[in-house]
Amino acid sequence: SQKIEQNSEALNIQEGKTATLTCNYTNYSPAYLQWYRQDPGRGPVFLLLIRENEKEKRKERLKVTFDTTLKQSLFHITASQPADSATYLCARISGGSYIPTFGRGTSLIVHP
Amino acid sequence: DTAVSQTPKYLVTQMGNDKSIKCEQNLGHDTMYWYKQDSKKFLKIMFSYNNKELIINETVPNRFSPKSPDKAHLNLHINSLELGDSAVYFCASSQTGTTDTQYFGPGTRLTVL
């Protein structure tokens, strides 16, 4: 089965630093990976997508990378702010299926 | 201008009861989903419904049944509720032929006593 693994431990960083979250997948590479943000008591919100043939994608302070050799995606938030504190979910979409498989998510806490 | 809405937000009920959660999307998407998020925050797909094609996660008990009166609605019916059904249920929608970005509703917290 296709799995998505994210570090279940919370990531604590100081405001202004770069936060880096990891998403590892098993078996064959997904067609693309998606990253979502989830705040307490709310539904996940889509942030970024990266395709299998892309190395890197950026959106404002966010950057996502896709390494098919390591079977890994990294999600970076530069110049982090306390408002970035949330749980970040990674999801894989495999070719031929439109149904995402989500990781458990990693909680990010940015301290002022 | 809510994109995906769910009702109710909170649902508290007794074991053995039957309940429904409603979901509506105004995005014009052709696919809708139900997810279950347990106490460990793991988001698991339960159903997806696309142009009258229902795909069921085989691990979902048949006490759960989705019903779609039209493309904009996908309701979730749960029969004979059990303690283990307590969780947050999210409805989502997406448009096929795109990148399958999921648009989630606010969630329904179900508590079975």
GROMACS .gro file of C-alpha atoms in nm:
model
  225
    1SER     CA    1   0.000   0.000   0.000
    2GLN     CA    2   0.108   0.358  -0.056
    3LYS     CA    3   0.207   0.529   0.264
    4ILE     CA    4   0.291   0.883   0.366
    5GLU     CA    5   0.499   0.937   0.676
    6GLN     CA    6   0.545   1.260   0.863
    7ASN     CA    7   0.725   1.325   1.186
    8SER     CA    8   0.465   1.298   1.458
    9GLU     CA    9   0.669   1.502   1.704
   10ALA     CA   10   0.597   1.872   1.720
   11LEU     CA   11   0.852   2.108   1.571
   12ASN     CA   12   0.935   2.404   1.793
   13ILE     CA   13   1.126   2.697   1.644
   14GLN     CA   14   1.193   3.062   1.717
   15GLU     CA   15   1.024   3.338   1.525
   16GLY     CA   16   1.228   3.445   1.224
   17LYS     CA   17   1.391   3.106   1.170
   18THR     CA   18   1.317   2.870   0.884
   19ALA     CA   19   1.089   2.577   0.963
   20THR     CA   20   1.150   2.256   0.770
   21LEU     CA   21   0.896   1.976   0.772
   22THR     CA   22   0.952   1.632   0.620
   23CYS     CA   23   0.722   1.401   0.427
   24ASN     CA   24   0.841   1.055   0.324
   25TYR     CA   25   0.655   0.819   0.096
   26THR     CA   26   0.685   0.449   0.020
   27ASN     CA   27   0.684   0.248  -0.301
   28TYR     CA   28   0.662   0.432  -0.632
   29SER     CA   29   0.662   0.808  -0.665
   30PRO     CA   30   0.324   0.975  -0.656
   31ALA     CA   31   0.215   1.189  -0.949
   32TYR     CA   32   0.230   1.479  -0.710
   33LEU     CA   33   0.241   1.576  -0.346
   34GLN     CA   34   0.021   1.833  -0.178
   35TRP     CA   35   0.074   2.028   0.141
   36TYR     CA   36  -0.210   2.149   0.360
   37ARG     CA   37  -0.234   2.355   0.674
   38GLN     CA   38  -0.480   2.264   0.950
   39ASP     CA   39  -0.564   2.490   1.243
   40PRO     CA   40  -0.735   2.354   1.556
   41GLY     CA   41  -1.107   2.301   1.503
   42ARG     CA   42  -1.088   2.367   1.130
   43GLY     CA   43  -1.059   2.174   0.808
   44PRO     CA   44  -0.728   2.151   0.621
   45VAL     CA   45  -0.649   2.428   0.375
   46PHE     CA   46  -0.447   2.366   0.059
   47LEU     CA   47  -0.111   2.544   0.041
   48LEU     CA   48   0.112   2.404  -0.232
   49LEU     CA   49   0.146   2.123  -0.481
   50ILE     CA   50   0.457   1.980  -0.641
   51ARG     CA   51   0.466   1.738  -0.932
   52GLU     CA   52   0.692   1.437  -0.969
   53ASN     CA   53   0.899   1.606  -1.240
   54GLU     CA   54   0.948   1.925  -1.040
   55LYS     CA   55   1.235   1.976  -0.799
   56GLU     CA   56   1.111   2.283  -0.619
   57LYS     CA   57   0.807   2.507  -0.591
   58ARG     CA   58   0.773   2.842  -0.415
   59LYS     CA   59   0.490   3.059  -0.294
   60GLU     CA   60   0.575   3.369  -0.093
   61ARG     CA   61   0.753   3.241   0.223
   62LEU     CA   62   0.677   2.878   0.141
   63LYS     CA   63   0.898   2.637  -0.049
   64VAL     CA   64   0.843   2.271  -0.130
   65THR     CA   65   1.095   2.026  -0.271
   66PHE     CA   66   1.047   1.680  -0.419
   67ASP     CA   67   1.333   1.428  -0.417
   68THR     CA   68   1.235   1.105  -0.593
   69THR     CA   69   1.566   0.943  -0.500
   70LEU     CA   70   1.513   0.994  -0.129
   71LYS     CA   71   1.135   0.950  -0.170
   72GLN     CA   72   1.090   1.267   0.025
   73SER     CA   73   0.934   1.611   0.014
   74LEU     CA   74   1.050   1.897   0.232
   75PHE     CA   75   0.828   2.190   0.323
   76HIS     CA   76   1.002   2.512   0.428
   77ILE     CA   77   0.859   2.825   0.585
   78THR     CA   78   1.112   3.107   0.586
   79ALA     CA   79   1.103   3.397   0.832
   80SER     CA   80   0.853   3.203   1.040
   81GLN     CA   81   0.593   3.385   1.249
   82PRO     CA   82   0.380   3.275   1.545
   83ALA     CA   83   0.082   3.288   1.308
   84ASP     CA   84   0.242   3.000   1.115
   85SER     CA   85   0.181   2.772   1.412
   86ALA     CA   86  -0.048   2.493   1.292
   87THR     CA   87  -0.043   2.131   1.181
   88TYR     CA   88   0.091   2.073   0.831
   89LEU     CA   89  -0.031   1.773   0.633
   90CYS     CA   90   0.131   1.610   0.335
   91ALA     CA   91  -0.080   1.415   0.086
   92ARG     CA   92   0.015   1.200  -0.213
   93ILE     CA   93  -0.186   1.162  -0.531
   94SER     CA   94  -0.084   0.865  -0.743
   95GLY     CA   95  -0.132   0.846  -1.117
   96GLY     CA   96  -0.470   0.708  -1.214
   97SER     CA   97  -0.628   0.793  -0.881
   98TYR     CA   98  -0.769   1.123  -0.772
   99ILE     CA   99  -0.797   1.019  -0.409
  100PRO     CA  100  -0.524   1.160  -0.184
  101THR     CA  101  -0.357   0.968   0.092
  102PHE     CA  102  -0.273   1.193   0.385
  103GLY     CA  103   0.008   1.175   0.633
  104ARG     CA  104  -0.060   1.219   1.002
  105GLY     CA  105   0.067   1.575   0.995
  106THR     CA  106   0.338   1.757   1.187
  107SER     CA  107   0.259   2.025   1.441
  108LEU     CA  108   0.464   2.342   1.405
  109ILE     CA  109   0.495   2.582   1.697
  110VAL     CA  110   0.666   2.914   1.635
  111HIS     CA  111   0.770   3.092   1.952
  112PRO     CA  112   0.784   3.472   1.965
  113ASP     CA  113  -1.975   3.267   0.017
  114THR     CA  114  -1.877   2.951   0.207
  115ALA     CA  115  -1.718   2.700  -0.032
  116VAL     CA  116  -1.784   2.373   0.154
  117SER     CA  117  -2.026   2.372   0.444
  118GLN     CA  118  -2.128   2.101   0.687
  119THR     CA  119  -2.404   2.070   0.942
  120PRO     CA  120  -2.410   2.021   1.227
  121LYS     CA  121  -2.080   2.146   1.367
  122TYR     CA  122  -2.121   1.933   1.678
  123LEU     CA  123  -2.322   1.615   1.723
  124VAL     CA  124  -2.361   1.436   2.056
  125THR     CA  125  -2.566   1.119   2.060
  126GLN     CA  126  -2.617   0.786   2.231
  127MET     CA  127  -2.485   0.451   2.117
  128GLY     CA  128  -2.721   0.270   1.884
  129ASN     CA  129  -2.875   0.585   1.737
  130ASP     CA  130  -2.884   0.673   1.368
  131LYS     CA  131  -2.758   1.013   1.260
  132SER     CA  132  -2.682   1.214   0.947
  133ILE     CA  133  -2.431   1.483   0.860
  134LYS     CA  134  -2.500   1.711   0.568
  135CYS     CA  135  -2.248   1.859   0.326
  136GLU     CA  136  -2.286   2.114   0.050
  137GLN     CA  137  -2.033   2.270  -0.185
  138ASN     CA  138  -2.086   2.573  -0.406
  139LEU     CA  139  -1.761   2.540  -0.602
  140GLY     CA  140  -1.913   2.351  -0.892
  141HIS     CA  141  -1.684   2.055  -0.827
  142ASP     CA  142  -1.772   1.711  -0.957
  143THR     CA  143  -1.621   1.502  -0.679
  144MET     CA  144  -1.701   1.498  -0.309
  145TYR     CA  145  -1.549   1.308  -0.022
  146TRP     CA  146  -1.595   1.212   0.338
  147TYR     CA  147  -1.296   1.183   0.568
  148LYS     CA  148  -1.267   1.071   0.928
  149GLN     CA  149  -1.007   1.230   1.156
  150ASP     CA  150  -0.951   1.035   1.473
  151SER     CA  151  -0.811   1.148   1.807
  152LYS     CA  152  -0.458   1.102   1.674
  153LYS     CA  153  -0.536   1.348   1.396
  154PHE     CA  154  -0.500   1.089   1.120
  155LEU     CA  155  -0.716   1.193   0.824
  156LYS     CA  156  -0.857   0.886   0.650
  157ILE     CA  157  -1.068   0.877   0.336
  158MET     CA  158  -1.403   0.706   0.380
  159PHE     CA  159  -1.579   0.767   0.051
  160SER     CA  160  -1.541   0.955  -0.272
  161TYR     CA  161  -1.833   1.022  -0.504
  162ASN     CA  162  -1.774   1.130  -0.862
  163ASN     CA  163  -2.043   1.153  -1.129
  164LYS     CA  164  -2.247   0.888  -0.956
  165GLU     CA  165  -1.949   0.660  -0.908
  166LEU     CA  166  -1.896   0.571  -0.546
  167ILE     CA  167  -1.558   0.453  -0.427
  168ILE     CA  168  -1.560   0.309  -0.081
  169ASN     CA  169  -1.268   0.258   0.148
  170GLU     CA  170  -1.295  -0.111   0.225
  171THR     CA  171  -1.224  -0.053   0.592
  172VAL     CA  172  -1.539   0.155   0.641
  173PRO     CA  173  -1.820  -0.039   0.814
  174ASN     CA  174  -2.141  -0.071   0.614
  175ARG     CA  175  -2.319   0.120   0.890
  176PHE     CA  176  -2.186   0.425   0.710
  177SER     CA  177  -2.353   0.522   0.385
  178PRO     CA  178  -2.311   0.832   0.170
  179LYS     CA  179  -2.610   0.974  -0.016
  180SER     CA  180  -2.582   1.231  -0.293
  181PRO     CA  181  -2.908   1.397  -0.398
  182ASP     CA  182  -2.718   1.607  -0.652
  183LYS     CA  183  -2.367   1.709  -0.749
  184ALA     CA  184  -2.346   1.979  -0.484
  185HIS     CA  185  -2.445   1.762  -0.188
  186LEU     CA  186  -2.304   1.451  -0.024
  187ASN     CA  187  -2.461   1.352   0.304
  188LEU     CA  188  -2.330   1.089   0.543
  189HIS     CA  189  -2.569   0.854   0.720
  190ILE     CA  190  -2.452   0.648   1.013
  191ASN     CA  191  -2.661   0.366   1.157
  192SER     CA  192  -2.629   0.201   1.498
  193LEU     CA  193  -2.363   0.440   1.623
  194GLU     CA  194  -2.078   0.294   1.827
  195LEU     CA  195  -1.833   0.453   2.071
  196GLY     CA  196  -1.552   0.411   1.819
  197ASP     CA  197  -1.735   0.631   1.571
  198SER     CA  198  -1.649   0.934   1.782
  199ALA     CA  199  -1.426   1.152   1.567
  200VAL     CA  200  -1.427   1.463   1.350
  201TYR     CA  201  -1.580   1.405   1.007
  202PHE     CA  202  -1.476   1.627   0.719
  203CYS     CA  203  -1.648   1.672   0.389
  204ALA     CA  204  -1.436   1.785   0.094
  205SER     CA  205  -1.470   1.847  -0.275
  206SER     CA  206  -1.241   1.865  -0.577
  207GLN     CA  207  -1.258   1.894  -0.953
  208THR     CA  208  -1.126   1.605  -1.159
  209GLY     CA  209  -0.892   1.689  -1.443
  210THR     CA  210  -0.714   1.939  -1.222
  211THR     CA  211  -0.465   1.868  -0.947
  212ASP     CA  212  -0.731   1.717  -0.721
  213THR     CA  213  -0.684   1.988  -0.462
  214GLN     CA  214  -0.917   1.914  -0.176
  215TYR     CA  215  -1.143   2.188  -0.041
  216PHE     CA  216  -1.250   2.092   0.307
  217GLY     CA  217  -1.551   2.182   0.513
  218PRO     CA  218  -1.518   2.296   0.876
  219GLY     CA  219  -1.577   1.948   1.014
  220THR     CA  220  -1.841   1.785   1.233
  221ARG     CA  221  -1.733   1.664   1.574
  222LEU     CA  222  -1.930   1.351   1.655
  223THR     CA  223  -1.936   1.227   2.012
  224VAL     CA  224  -2.103   0.895   2.086
  225LEU     CA  225  -2.187   0.837   2.453
   0.00000   0.00000   0.00000
